[in-house]
């Protein structure tokens, strides 16, 4: 496992695949004999997050159990740069290799190129969805904004690797495209690059699943807890003069609602008609401007109508 005090140059000598990670973190070469920590600090990259990703993708070591120490801005920087690297460089580069290696007059070769284009399109669509939906959502969280219409769980449920097409592509090239001389060398080199990039894409997906998504879940929990605290504080500090006070009977109805009673059960409990219960509920909603059971529960707790220990949260 690589540590903050390791020399960055020694890490690269040990495993040249780290070069790809450097580019995705925006770390430039020319850092001399500095340690990982020194290089990261100088180039504005969180050291813990950098090592968490590198140790995971290079060594398979899971050193990121404490998600609190991970830097979401650094992860965002890594993912954005990874997308740019793959979409703007790797996909076009491999396509050019295929074009150079294949015989344009061969029908099977044209079908292989079509299959690659379908694979590239699926990868591009997958990454563009993240850039359109997920990244702006996370940027909002970083600014303290809670979005009730989207969460990282929505992304997680639909997040899957798009790899079946590339597996088919590799198989067809290996089985059905014999060639000679220079063209064979070109095809072999292209196939090697396809394998390398398939591995890189798998690592990218794993980083999202096992590092990025858990970090965003933690951020969501913290923000939502803060949001509830803020709303409760506002409710506690609200000037009673700005709203009508509840009558004792309306408070009884609130308590009954918080306890989970139906309109009929409330009517029986308070010895009133169901229509009277409905009228009380309308008045409560108008006076408090609260229309949800959760909101009424918070109101009842902060106004000491019920004890929080008696409420099923």
PDB file of C-alpha atoms in Angstrom:
ATOM      1  CA  UNK A   1       0.000   0.000   0.000  1.00  0.00           C
ATOM      2  CA  UNK A   2       1.320   3.445  -0.937  1.00  0.00           C
ATOM      3  CA  UNK A   3       1.723   6.010   1.835  1.00  0.00           C
ATOM      4  CA  UNK A   4       1.892   9.856   1.934  1.00  0.00           C
ATOM      5  CA  UNK A   5       5.649   9.793   2.613  1.00  0.00           C
ATOM      6  CA  UNK A   6       6.461   7.561  -0.378  1.00  0.00           C
ATOM      7  CA  UNK A   7       8.315   9.222  -3.247  1.00  0.00           C
ATOM      8  CA  UNK A   8       5.973   9.876  -6.170  1.00  0.00           C
ATOM      9  CA  UNK A   9       8.655   8.836  -8.674  1.00  0.00           C
ATOM     10  CA  UNK A  10       9.067   5.492  -6.861  1.00  0.00           C
ATOM     11  CA  UNK A  11       5.334   4.832  -7.162  1.00  0.00           C
ATOM     12  CA  UNK A  12       5.489   5.371 -10.918  1.00  0.00           C
ATOM     13  CA  UNK A  13       8.549   3.143 -11.233  1.00  0.00           C
ATOM     14  CA  UNK A  14       6.695   0.497  -9.271  1.00  0.00           C
ATOM     15  CA  UNK A  15       3.572   0.679 -11.454  1.00  0.00           C
ATOM     16  CA  UNK A  16       3.392   2.848 -14.572  1.00  0.00           C
ATOM     17  CA  UNK A  17      -0.429   2.654 -14.558  1.00  0.00           C
ATOM     18  CA  UNK A  18      -0.305   5.359 -11.882  1.00  0.00           C
ATOM     19  CA  UNK A  19       0.479   7.783 -14.706  1.00  0.00           C
ATOM     20  CA  UNK A  20      -3.174   7.593 -15.786  1.00  0.00           C
ATOM     21  CA  UNK A  21      -4.302   8.432 -12.269  1.00  0.00           C
ATOM     22  CA  UNK A  22      -1.958  11.427 -12.140  1.00  0.00           C
ATOM     23  CA  UNK A  23      -3.573  12.854 -15.266  1.00  0.00           C
ATOM     24  CA  UNK A  24      -7.076  12.324 -13.909  1.00  0.00           C
ATOM     25  CA  UNK A  25      -6.195  14.148 -10.688  1.00  0.00           C
ATOM     26  CA  UNK A  26      -4.642  16.987 -12.659  1.00  0.00           C
ATOM     27  CA  UNK A  27      -1.162  16.296 -11.272  1.00  0.00           C
ATOM     28  CA  UNK A  28       1.564  17.468 -13.640  1.00  0.00           C
ATOM     29  CA  UNK A  29       4.914  15.770 -14.081  1.00  0.00           C
ATOM     30  CA  UNK A  30       8.197  17.455 -13.163  1.00  0.00           C
ATOM     31  CA  UNK A  31       7.844  17.025  -9.398  1.00  0.00           C
ATOM     32  CA  UNK A  32      11.413  15.855  -8.843  1.00  0.00           C
ATOM     33  CA  UNK A  33      12.031  13.714  -5.753  1.00  0.00           C
ATOM     34  CA  UNK A  34       9.076  14.966  -3.708  1.00  0.00           C
ATOM     35  CA  UNK A  35       6.822  12.755  -1.647  1.00  0.00           C
ATOM     36  CA  UNK A  36       3.217  11.962  -2.539  1.00  0.00           C
ATOM     37  CA  UNK A  37       2.024  14.344   0.163  1.00  0.00           C
ATOM     38  CA  UNK A  38       4.291  17.178  -1.028  1.00  0.00           C
ATOM     39  CA  UNK A  39       3.191  16.770  -4.661  1.00  0.00           C
ATOM     40  CA  UNK A  40      -0.503  16.631  -3.755  1.00  0.00           C
ATOM     41  CA  UNK A  41      -0.301  19.681  -1.495  1.00  0.00           C
ATOM     42  CA  UNK A  42       1.566  21.721  -4.121  1.00  0.00           C
ATOM     43  CA  UNK A  43      -0.902  20.800  -6.865  1.00  0.00           C
ATOM     44  CA  UNK A  44      -4.111  21.237  -4.849  1.00  0.00           C
ATOM     45  CA  UNK A  45      -5.096  17.575  -4.548  1.00  0.00           C
ATOM     46  CA  UNK A  46      -6.284  15.972  -1.309  1.00  0.00           C
ATOM     47  CA  UNK A  47      -3.626  13.399  -0.377  1.00  0.00           C
ATOM     48  CA  UNK A  48      -5.946  10.975   1.430  1.00  0.00           C
ATOM     49  CA  UNK A  49      -8.380  10.865  -1.498  1.00  0.00           C
ATOM     50  CA  UNK A  50      -5.588  10.494  -4.064  1.00  0.00           C
ATOM     51  CA  UNK A  51      -4.088   7.534  -2.191  1.00  0.00           C
ATOM     52  CA  UNK A  52      -7.509   5.974  -1.594  1.00  0.00           C
ATOM     53  CA  UNK A  53      -8.181   5.890  -5.339  1.00  0.00           C
ATOM     54  CA  UNK A  54      -4.643   4.846  -6.336  1.00  0.00           C
ATOM     55  CA  UNK A  55      -4.365   2.083  -3.733  1.00  0.00           C
ATOM     56  CA  UNK A  56      -7.786   0.795  -4.773  1.00  0.00           C
ATOM     57  CA  UNK A  57      -7.322   0.877  -8.553  1.00  0.00           C
ATOM     58  CA  UNK A  58      -3.673  -0.235  -8.564  1.00  0.00           C
ATOM     59  CA  UNK A  59      -3.428  -2.580  -5.572  1.00  0.00           C
ATOM     60  CA  UNK A  60      -7.055  -3.421  -4.875  1.00  0.00           C
ATOM     61  CA  UNK A  61      -6.592  -2.114  -1.337  1.00  0.00           C
ATOM     62  CA  UNK A  62      -9.645  -0.642   0.367  1.00  0.00           C
ATOM     63  CA  UNK A  63      -8.234   2.060   2.619  1.00  0.00           C
ATOM     64  CA  UNK A  64     -11.253   4.372   2.400  1.00  0.00           C
ATOM     65  CA  UNK A  65     -13.610   2.930   4.997  1.00  0.00           C
ATOM     66  CA  UNK A  66     -13.666   6.301   6.721  1.00  0.00           C
ATOM     67  CA  UNK A  67     -15.597   8.248   4.085  1.00  0.00           C
ATOM     68  CA  UNK A  68     -15.490  11.360   6.262  1.00  0.00           C
ATOM     69  CA  UNK A  69     -11.861  11.907   5.295  1.00  0.00           C
ATOM     70  CA  UNK A  70     -12.481  11.708   1.552  1.00  0.00           C
ATOM     71  CA  UNK A  71     -12.584  14.998  -0.364  1.00  0.00           C
ATOM     72  CA  UNK A  72     -15.654  15.169  -2.615  1.00  0.00           C
ATOM     73  CA  UNK A  73     -14.219  18.111  -4.645  1.00  0.00           C
ATOM     74  CA  UNK A  74     -11.100  16.016  -5.337  1.00  0.00           C
ATOM     75  CA  UNK A  75     -13.258  13.037  -6.358  1.00  0.00           C
ATOM     76  CA  UNK A  76     -15.265  15.301  -8.665  1.00  0.00           C
ATOM     77  CA  UNK A  77     -12.052  16.567 -10.228  1.00  0.00           C
ATOM     78  CA  UNK A  78     -10.903  12.980 -10.736  1.00  0.00           C
ATOM     79  CA  UNK A  79     -14.175  11.819 -12.321  1.00  0.00           C
ATOM     80  CA  UNK A  80     -14.495  14.822 -14.628  1.00  0.00           C
ATOM     81  CA  UNK A  81     -10.925  14.409 -15.868  1.00  0.00           C
ATOM     82  CA  UNK A  82     -11.484  10.659 -16.298  1.00  0.00           C
ATOM     83  CA  UNK A  83     -14.501  11.339 -18.500  1.00  0.00           C
ATOM     84  CA  UNK A  84     -12.573  13.850 -20.570  1.00  0.00           C
ATOM     85  CA  UNK A  85      -9.660  11.438 -20.979  1.00  0.00           C
ATOM     86  CA  UNK A  86     -11.886   8.575 -22.063  1.00  0.00           C
ATOM     87  CA  UNK A  87     -14.371  10.446 -24.267  1.00  0.00           C
ATOM     88  CA  UNK A  88     -12.038  12.957 -25.880  1.00  0.00           C
ATOM     89  CA  UNK A  89      -8.919  10.827 -26.260  1.00  0.00           C
ATOM     90  CA  UNK A  90      -9.202   7.099 -25.711  1.00  0.00           C
ATOM     91  CA  UNK A  91     -12.404   6.319 -27.630  1.00  0.00           C
ATOM     92  CA  UNK A  92     -11.352   8.305 -30.749  1.00  0.00           C
ATOM     93  CA  UNK A  93      -7.775   6.947 -30.494  1.00  0.00           C
ATOM     94  CA  UNK A  94      -8.863   3.298 -30.488  1.00  0.00           C
ATOM     95  CA  UNK A  95     -11.296   3.931 -33.329  1.00  0.00           C
ATOM     96  CA  UNK A  96      -8.457   5.348 -35.416  1.00  0.00           C
ATOM     97  CA  UNK A  97      -6.348   2.291 -34.571  1.00  0.00           C
ATOM     98  CA  UNK A  98      -9.184   0.033 -35.732  1.00  0.00           C
ATOM     99  CA  UNK A  99      -9.615   1.958 -38.988  1.00  0.00           C
ATOM    100  CA  UNK A 100      -5.870   1.659 -39.688  1.00  0.00           C
ATOM    101  CA  UNK A 101      -5.796  -2.040 -38.791  1.00  0.00           C
ATOM    102  CA  UNK A 102      -8.918  -3.161 -40.674  1.00  0.00           C
ATOM    103  CA  UNK A 103      -9.423  -3.713 -44.384  1.00  0.00           C
ATOM    104  CA  UNK A 104     -12.063  -1.208 -45.440  1.00  0.00           C
ATOM    105  CA  UNK A 105     -13.194  -3.524 -48.247  1.00  0.00           C
ATOM    106  CA  UNK A 106     -13.948  -6.377 -45.851  1.00  0.00           C
ATOM    107  CA  UNK A 107     -17.612  -6.591 -44.819  1.00  0.00           C
ATOM    108  CA  UNK A 108     -16.758  -8.206 -41.490  1.00  0.00           C
ATOM    109  CA  UNK A 109     -14.279  -5.420 -40.762  1.00  0.00           C
ATOM    110  CA  UNK A 110     -16.999  -2.827 -41.374  1.00  0.00           C
ATOM    111  CA  UNK A 111     -19.318  -4.681 -39.002  1.00  0.00           C
ATOM    112  CA  UNK A 112     -16.594  -4.670 -36.345  1.00  0.00           C
ATOM    113  CA  UNK A 113     -16.212  -0.925 -36.716  1.00  0.00           C
ATOM    114  CA  UNK A 114     -19.985  -0.543 -36.388  1.00  0.00           C
ATOM    115  CA  UNK A 115     -19.944  -2.642 -33.211  1.00  0.00           C
ATOM    116  CA  UNK A 116     -17.198  -0.438 -31.787  1.00  0.00           C
ATOM    117  CA  UNK A 117     -19.212   2.685 -32.613  1.00  0.00           C
ATOM    118  CA  UNK A 118     -22.221   1.247 -30.752  1.00  0.00           C
ATOM    119  CA  UNK A 119     -20.007   0.499 -27.760  1.00  0.00           C
ATOM    120  CA  UNK A 120     -18.519   4.022 -27.841  1.00  0.00           C
ATOM    121  CA  UNK A 121     -22.018   5.537 -28.056  1.00  0.00           C
ATOM    122  CA  UNK A 122     -23.207   3.603 -24.992  1.00  0.00           C
ATOM    123  CA  UNK A 123     -20.154   4.702 -22.980  1.00  0.00           C
ATOM    124  CA  UNK A 124     -20.599   8.300 -24.085  1.00  0.00           C
ATOM    125  CA  UNK A 125     -24.307   8.287 -23.162  1.00  0.00           C
ATOM    126  CA  UNK A 126     -23.505   6.787 -19.765  1.00  0.00           C
ATOM    127  CA  UNK A 127     -20.872   9.408 -18.953  1.00  0.00           C
ATOM    128  CA  UNK A 128     -22.887  12.318 -20.348  1.00  0.00           C
ATOM    129  CA  UNK A 129     -25.787  11.331 -18.079  1.00  0.00           C
ATOM    130  CA  UNK A 130     -23.441  11.602 -15.105  1.00  0.00           C
ATOM    131  CA  UNK A 131     -22.228  15.005 -16.277  1.00  0.00           C
ATOM    132  CA  UNK A 132     -25.774  16.268 -16.812  1.00  0.00           C
ATOM    133  CA  UNK A 133     -27.477  14.838 -13.712  1.00  0.00           C
ATOM    134  CA  UNK A 134     -25.034  13.559 -11.108  1.00  0.00           C
ATOM    135  CA  UNK A 135     -22.239  16.140 -11.175  1.00  0.00           C
ATOM    136  CA  UNK A 136     -24.546  19.214 -10.918  1.00  0.00           C
ATOM    137  CA  UNK A 137     -26.425  17.467  -8.110  1.00  0.00           C
ATOM    138  CA  UNK A 138     -23.194  16.900  -6.162  1.00  0.00           C
ATOM    139  CA  UNK A 139     -22.060  20.469  -6.823  1.00  0.00           C
ATOM    140  CA  UNK A 140     -25.349  21.598  -5.287  1.00  0.00           C
ATOM    141  CA  UNK A 141     -24.657  19.473  -2.207  1.00  0.00           C
ATOM    142  CA  UNK A 142     -21.220  21.070  -1.905  1.00  0.00           C
ATOM    143  CA  UNK A 143     -22.990  24.440  -1.800  1.00  0.00           C
ATOM    144  CA  UNK A 144     -25.316  23.148   0.917  1.00  0.00           C
ATOM    145  CA  UNK A 145     -28.359  22.728  -1.331  1.00  0.00           C
ATOM    146  CA  UNK A 146     -30.616  19.713  -0.748  1.00  0.00           C
ATOM    147  CA  UNK A 147     -32.485  18.529  -3.851  1.00  0.00           C
ATOM    148  CA  UNK A 148     -35.685  16.671  -2.930  1.00  0.00           C
ATOM    149  CA  UNK A 149     -36.166  15.439  -6.521  1.00  0.00           C
ATOM    150  CA  UNK A 150     -32.891  13.517  -6.886  1.00  0.00           C
ATOM    151  CA  UNK A 151     -30.416  11.596  -4.750  1.00  0.00           C
ATOM    152  CA  UNK A 152     -27.328   9.454  -5.213  1.00  0.00           C
ATOM    153  CA  UNK A 153     -29.394   6.301  -4.636  1.00  0.00           C
ATOM    154  CA  UNK A 154     -31.246   7.012  -7.886  1.00  0.00           C
ATOM    155  CA  UNK A 155     -27.918   7.078  -9.703  1.00  0.00           C
ATOM    156  CA  UNK A 156     -26.631   4.004  -7.857  1.00  0.00           C
ATOM    157  CA  UNK A 157     -29.628   1.865  -8.842  1.00  0.00           C
ATOM    158  CA  UNK A 158     -29.112   2.613 -12.537  1.00  0.00           C
ATOM    159  CA  UNK A 159     -25.322   2.577 -12.486  1.00  0.00           C
ATOM    160  CA  UNK A 160     -23.872  -0.374 -14.339  1.00  0.00           C
ATOM    161  CA  UNK A 161     -20.880  -1.091 -16.476  1.00  0.00           C
ATOM    162  CA  UNK A 162     -21.428  -1.062 -20.226  1.00  0.00           C
ATOM    163  CA  UNK A 163     -19.075  -3.853 -21.229  1.00  0.00           C
ATOM    164  CA  UNK A 164     -20.976  -6.556 -23.129  1.00  0.00           C
ATOM    165  CA  UNK A 165     -20.347  -4.907 -26.512  1.00  0.00           C
ATOM    166  CA  UNK A 166     -16.599  -4.604 -26.001  1.00  0.00           C
ATOM    167  CA  UNK A 167     -16.376  -8.261 -24.944  1.00  0.00           C
ATOM    168  CA  UNK A 168     -18.151  -9.237 -28.133  1.00  0.00           C
ATOM    169  CA  UNK A 169     -15.832  -6.974 -30.117  1.00  0.00           C
ATOM    170  CA  UNK A 170     -12.681  -8.568 -28.682  1.00  0.00           C
ATOM    171  CA  UNK A 171     -14.014 -12.060 -29.298  1.00  0.00           C
ATOM    172  CA  UNK A 172     -14.804 -11.366 -32.965  1.00  0.00           C
ATOM    173  CA  UNK A 173     -11.392  -9.815 -33.612  1.00  0.00           C
ATOM    174  CA  UNK A 174      -9.593 -12.770 -32.046  1.00  0.00           C
ATOM    175  CA  UNK A 175     -11.691 -15.482 -33.713  1.00  0.00           C
ATOM    176  CA  UNK A 176     -12.530 -14.176 -37.159  1.00  0.00           C
ATOM    177  CA  UNK A 177      -9.998 -11.633 -38.335  1.00  0.00           C
ATOM    178  CA  UNK A 178      -6.789 -13.364 -39.399  1.00  0.00           C
ATOM    179  CA  UNK A 179      -4.403 -11.018 -41.179  1.00  0.00           C
ATOM    180  CA  UNK A 180      -0.779 -10.886 -42.196  1.00  0.00           C
ATOM    181  CA  UNK A 181       2.247  -8.719 -41.658  1.00  0.00           C
ATOM    182  CA  UNK A 182       1.841  -5.090 -40.702  1.00  0.00           C
ATOM    183  CA  UNK A 183      -1.966  -5.217 -40.524  1.00  0.00           C
ATOM    184  CA  UNK A 184      -1.792  -8.136 -38.077  1.00  0.00           C
ATOM    185  CA  UNK A 185       0.625  -6.180 -35.866  1.00  0.00           C
ATOM    186  CA  UNK A 186      -1.686  -3.181 -35.940  1.00  0.00           C
ATOM    187  CA  UNK A 187      -4.690  -5.306 -35.019  1.00  0.00           C
ATOM    188  CA  UNK A 188      -2.812  -6.976 -32.162  1.00  0.00           C
ATOM    189  CA  UNK A 189      -1.706  -3.595 -30.800  1.00  0.00           C
ATOM    190  CA  UNK A 190      -5.267  -2.276 -31.047  1.00  0.00           C
ATOM    191  CA  UNK A 191      -6.626  -5.335 -29.275  1.00  0.00           C
ATOM    192  CA  UNK A 192      -4.076  -4.793 -26.493  1.00  0.00           C
ATOM    193  CA  UNK A 193      -5.263  -1.195 -26.091  1.00  0.00           C
ATOM    194  CA  UNK A 194      -8.890  -2.344 -25.998  1.00  0.00           C
ATOM    195  CA  UNK A 195      -8.060  -4.762 -23.165  1.00  0.00           C
ATOM    196  CA  UNK A 196      -6.200  -2.044 -21.251  1.00  0.00           C
ATOM    197  CA  UNK A 197      -9.058   0.399 -21.602  1.00  0.00           C
ATOM    198  CA  UNK A 198     -11.636  -2.172 -20.604  1.00  0.00           C
ATOM    199  CA  UNK A 199      -9.674  -2.643 -17.378  1.00  0.00           C
ATOM    200  CA  UNK A 200      -9.418   1.132 -16.884  1.00  0.00           C
ATOM    201  CA  UNK A 201     -13.174   1.551 -17.385  1.00  0.00           C
ATOM    202  CA  UNK A 202     -13.873  -1.220 -14.865  1.00  0.00           C
ATOM    203  CA  UNK A 203     -11.686   0.572 -12.302  1.00  0.00           C
ATOM    204  CA  UNK A 204     -13.466   3.842 -13.048  1.00  0.00           C
ATOM    205  CA  UNK A 205     -16.842   2.220 -12.401  1.00  0.00           C
ATOM    206  CA  UNK A 206     -15.584   0.629  -9.170  1.00  0.00           C
ATOM    207  CA  UNK A 207     -14.282   3.980  -7.912  1.00  0.00           C
ATOM    208  CA  UNK A 208     -17.760   5.419  -8.464  1.00  0.00           C
ATOM    209  CA  UNK A 209     -19.488   2.478  -6.761  1.00  0.00           C
ATOM    210  CA  UNK A 210     -17.196   2.007  -3.781  1.00  0.00           C
ATOM    211  CA  UNK A 211     -15.689   5.454  -3.125  1.00  0.00           C
ATOM    212  CA  UNK A 212     -17.739   8.203  -4.790  1.00  0.00           C
ATOM    213  CA  UNK A 213     -21.300   6.987  -4.094  1.00  0.00           C
ATOM    214  CA  UNK A 214     -20.685   6.203  -0.369  1.00  0.00           C
ATOM    215  CA  UNK A 215     -19.098   9.661   0.053  1.00  0.00           C
ATOM    216  CA  UNK A 216     -22.151  11.351  -1.465  1.00  0.00           C
ATOM    217  CA  UNK A 217     -24.496   9.267   0.690  1.00  0.00           C
ATOM    218  CA  UNK A 218     -22.656  10.534   3.770  1.00  0.00           C
ATOM    219  CA  UNK A 219     -22.876  14.131   2.536  1.00  0.00           C
ATOM    220  CA  UNK A 220     -26.605  13.732   1.889  1.00  0.00           C
ATOM    221  CA  UNK A 221     -27.208  12.437   5.412  1.00  0.00           C
ATOM    222  CA  UNK A 222     -25.304  15.323   6.983  1.00  0.00           C
ATOM    223  CA  UNK A 223     -27.057  17.951   4.876  1.00  0.00           C
ATOM    224  CA  UNK A 224     -30.516  16.501   5.447  1.00  0.00           C
ATOM    225  CA  UNK A 225     -29.885  16.382   9.189  1.00  0.00           C
ATOM    226  CA  UNK A 226     -28.745  20.005   9.056  1.00  0.00           C
ATOM    227  CA  UNK A 227     -31.798  20.929   6.970  1.00  0.00           C
ATOM    228  CA  UNK A 228     -34.170  19.376   9.521  1.00  0.00           C
ATOM    229  CA  UNK A 229     -32.319  21.129  12.354  1.00  0.00           C
ATOM    230  CA  UNK A 230     -32.613  24.448  10.508  1.00  0.00           C
ATOM    231  CA  UNK A 231     -36.351  23.999   9.977  1.00  0.00           C
ATOM    232  CA  UNK A 232     -36.894  23.045  13.608  1.00  0.00           C
ATOM    233  CA  UNK A 233     -34.876  26.055  14.776  1.00  0.00           C
ATOM    234  CA  UNK A 234     -36.960  28.338  12.561  1.00  0.00           C
ATOM    235  CA  UNK A 235     -40.122  26.828  13.953  1.00  0.00           C
ATOM    236  CA  UNK A 236     -38.929  27.300  17.538  1.00  0.00           C
ATOM    237  CA  UNK A 237     -37.901  30.904  16.898  1.00  0.00           C
ATOM    238  CA  UNK A 238     -40.969  31.775  14.862  1.00  0.00           C
ATOM    239  CA  UNK A 239     -42.818  34.807  16.225  1.00  0.00           C
ATOM    240  CA  UNK A 240     -46.192  33.562  17.511  1.00  0.00           C
ATOM    241  CA  UNK A 241     -47.698  36.914  16.614  1.00  0.00           C
ATOM    242  CA  UNK A 242     -47.234  36.077  12.942  1.00  0.00           C
ATOM    243  CA  UNK A 243     -49.616  33.144  13.068  1.00  0.00           C
ATOM    244  CA  UNK A 244     -52.812  32.216  14.798  1.00  0.00           C
ATOM    245  CA  UNK A 245     -52.434  30.149  17.950  1.00  0.00           C
ATOM    246  CA  UNK A 246     -53.936  26.688  18.023  1.00  0.00           C
ATOM    247  CA  UNK A 247     -56.852  26.072  20.331  1.00  0.00           C
ATOM    248  CA  UNK A 248     -56.572  23.368  22.968  1.00  0.00           C
ATOM    249  CA  UNK A 249     -58.824  21.091  20.926  1.00  0.00           C
ATOM    250  CA  UNK A 250     -56.677  21.632  17.804  1.00  0.00           C
ATOM    251  CA  UNK A 251     -53.591  20.733  19.851  1.00  0.00           C
ATOM    252  CA  UNK A 252     -55.362  17.524  20.903  1.00  0.00           C
ATOM    253  CA  UNK A 253     -55.964  16.735  17.239  1.00  0.00           C
ATOM    254  CA  UNK A 254     -52.284  17.381  16.417  1.00  0.00           C
ATOM    255  CA  UNK A 255     -51.174  15.009  19.171  1.00  0.00           C
ATOM    256  CA  UNK A 256     -53.594  12.358  17.931  1.00  0.00           C
ATOM    257  CA  UNK A 257     -52.330  12.724  14.351  1.00  0.00           C
ATOM    258  CA  UNK A 258     -48.725  12.439  15.496  1.00  0.00           C
ATOM    259  CA  UNK A 259     -49.653   9.241  17.303  1.00  0.00           C
ATOM    260  CA  UNK A 260     -50.889   7.841  13.991  1.00  0.00           C
ATOM    261  CA  UNK A 261     -54.638   7.914  14.572  1.00  0.00           C
ATOM    262  CA  UNK A 262     -57.131   8.009  11.702  1.00  0.00           C
ATOM    263  CA  UNK A 263     -59.907  10.607  11.539  1.00  0.00           C
ATOM    264  CA  UNK A 264     -62.394   8.076  12.938  1.00  0.00           C
ATOM    265  CA  UNK A 265     -60.048   7.099  15.773  1.00  0.00           C
ATOM    266  CA  UNK A 266     -59.505  10.770  16.637  1.00  0.00           C
ATOM    267  CA  UNK A 267     -63.262  11.390  16.623  1.00  0.00           C
ATOM    268  CA  UNK A 268     -63.846   8.448  18.983  1.00  0.00           C
ATOM    269  CA  UNK A 269     -60.919   9.439  21.206  1.00  0.00           C
ATOM    270  CA  UNK A 270     -62.018  13.073  21.562  1.00  0.00           C
ATOM    271  CA  UNK A 271     -65.767  12.317  21.482  1.00  0.00           C
ATOM    272  CA  UNK A 272     -66.398  14.537  18.463  1.00  0.00           C
ATOM    273  CA  UNK A 273     -67.714  13.896  14.957  1.00  0.00           C
ATOM    274  CA  UNK A 274     -65.491  12.986  11.999  1.00  0.00           C
ATOM    275  CA  UNK A 275     -66.588  16.203  10.247  1.00  0.00           C
ATOM    276  CA  UNK A 276     -65.377  18.203  13.256  1.00  0.00           C
ATOM    277  CA  UNK A 277     -62.025  16.410  13.088  1.00  0.00           C
ATOM    278  CA  UNK A 278     -61.723  17.322   9.389  1.00  0.00           C
ATOM    279  CA  UNK A 279     -62.571  20.946  10.162  1.00  0.00           C
ATOM    280  CA  UNK A 280     -59.933  21.045  12.913  1.00  0.00           C
ATOM    281  CA  UNK A 281     -57.343  19.585  10.523  1.00  0.00           C
ATOM    282  CA  UNK A 282     -58.123  22.244   7.902  1.00  0.00           C
ATOM    283  CA  UNK A 283     -57.729  24.988  10.523  1.00  0.00           C
ATOM    284  CA  UNK A 284     -54.456  23.487  11.770  1.00  0.00           C
ATOM    285  CA  UNK A 285     -53.024  23.390   8.243  1.00  0.00           C
ATOM    286  CA  UNK A 286     -54.132  26.990   7.597  1.00  0.00           C
ATOM    287  CA  UNK A 287     -52.716  28.347  10.840  1.00  0.00           C
ATOM    288  CA  UNK A 288     -49.413  26.472  10.796  1.00  0.00           C
ATOM    289  CA  UNK A 289     -48.925  26.185   7.021  1.00  0.00           C
ATOM    290  CA  UNK A 290     -47.914  22.589   7.678  1.00  0.00           C
ATOM    291  CA  UNK A 291     -49.468  19.887   5.533  1.00  0.00           C
ATOM    292  CA  UNK A 292     -47.351  16.775   6.155  1.00  0.00           C
ATOM    293  CA  UNK A 293     -47.310  14.264   9.047  1.00  0.00           C
ATOM    294  CA  UNK A 294     -43.546  14.835   9.428  1.00  0.00           C
ATOM    295  CA  UNK A 295     -44.071  18.584   9.707  1.00  0.00           C
ATOM    296  CA  UNK A 296     -46.779  18.161  12.344  1.00  0.00           C
ATOM    297  CA  UNK A 297     -44.533  15.768  14.247  1.00  0.00           C
ATOM    298  CA  UNK A 298     -41.735  18.338  14.334  1.00  0.00           C
ATOM    299  CA  UNK A 299     -44.192  21.046  15.411  1.00  0.00           C
ATOM    300  CA  UNK A 300     -45.523  18.838  18.211  1.00  0.00           C
ATOM    301  CA  UNK A 301     -42.029  17.993  19.457  1.00  0.00           C
ATOM    302  CA  UNK A 302     -40.606  21.526  19.481  1.00  0.00           C
ATOM    303  CA  UNK A 303     -43.762  22.901  21.120  1.00  0.00           C
ATOM    304  CA  UNK A 304     -43.677  20.211  23.826  1.00  0.00           C
ATOM    305  CA  UNK A 305     -47.008  18.685  22.825  1.00  0.00           C
ATOM    306  CA  UNK A 306     -45.391  15.243  22.697  1.00  0.00           C
ATOM    307  CA  UNK A 307     -42.111  13.793  23.929  1.00  0.00           C
ATOM    308  CA  UNK A 308     -39.658  12.840  21.182  1.00  0.00           C
ATOM    309  CA  UNK A 309     -39.066   9.466  22.849  1.00  0.00           C
ATOM    310  CA  UNK A 310     -42.734   8.549  22.272  1.00  0.00           C
ATOM    311  CA  UNK A 311     -42.627   9.305  18.556  1.00  0.00           C
ATOM    312  CA  UNK A 312     -41.871   6.633  15.960  1.00  0.00           C
ATOM    313  CA  UNK A 313     -39.311   8.311  13.667  1.00  0.00           C
TER     314      UNK A 313
END
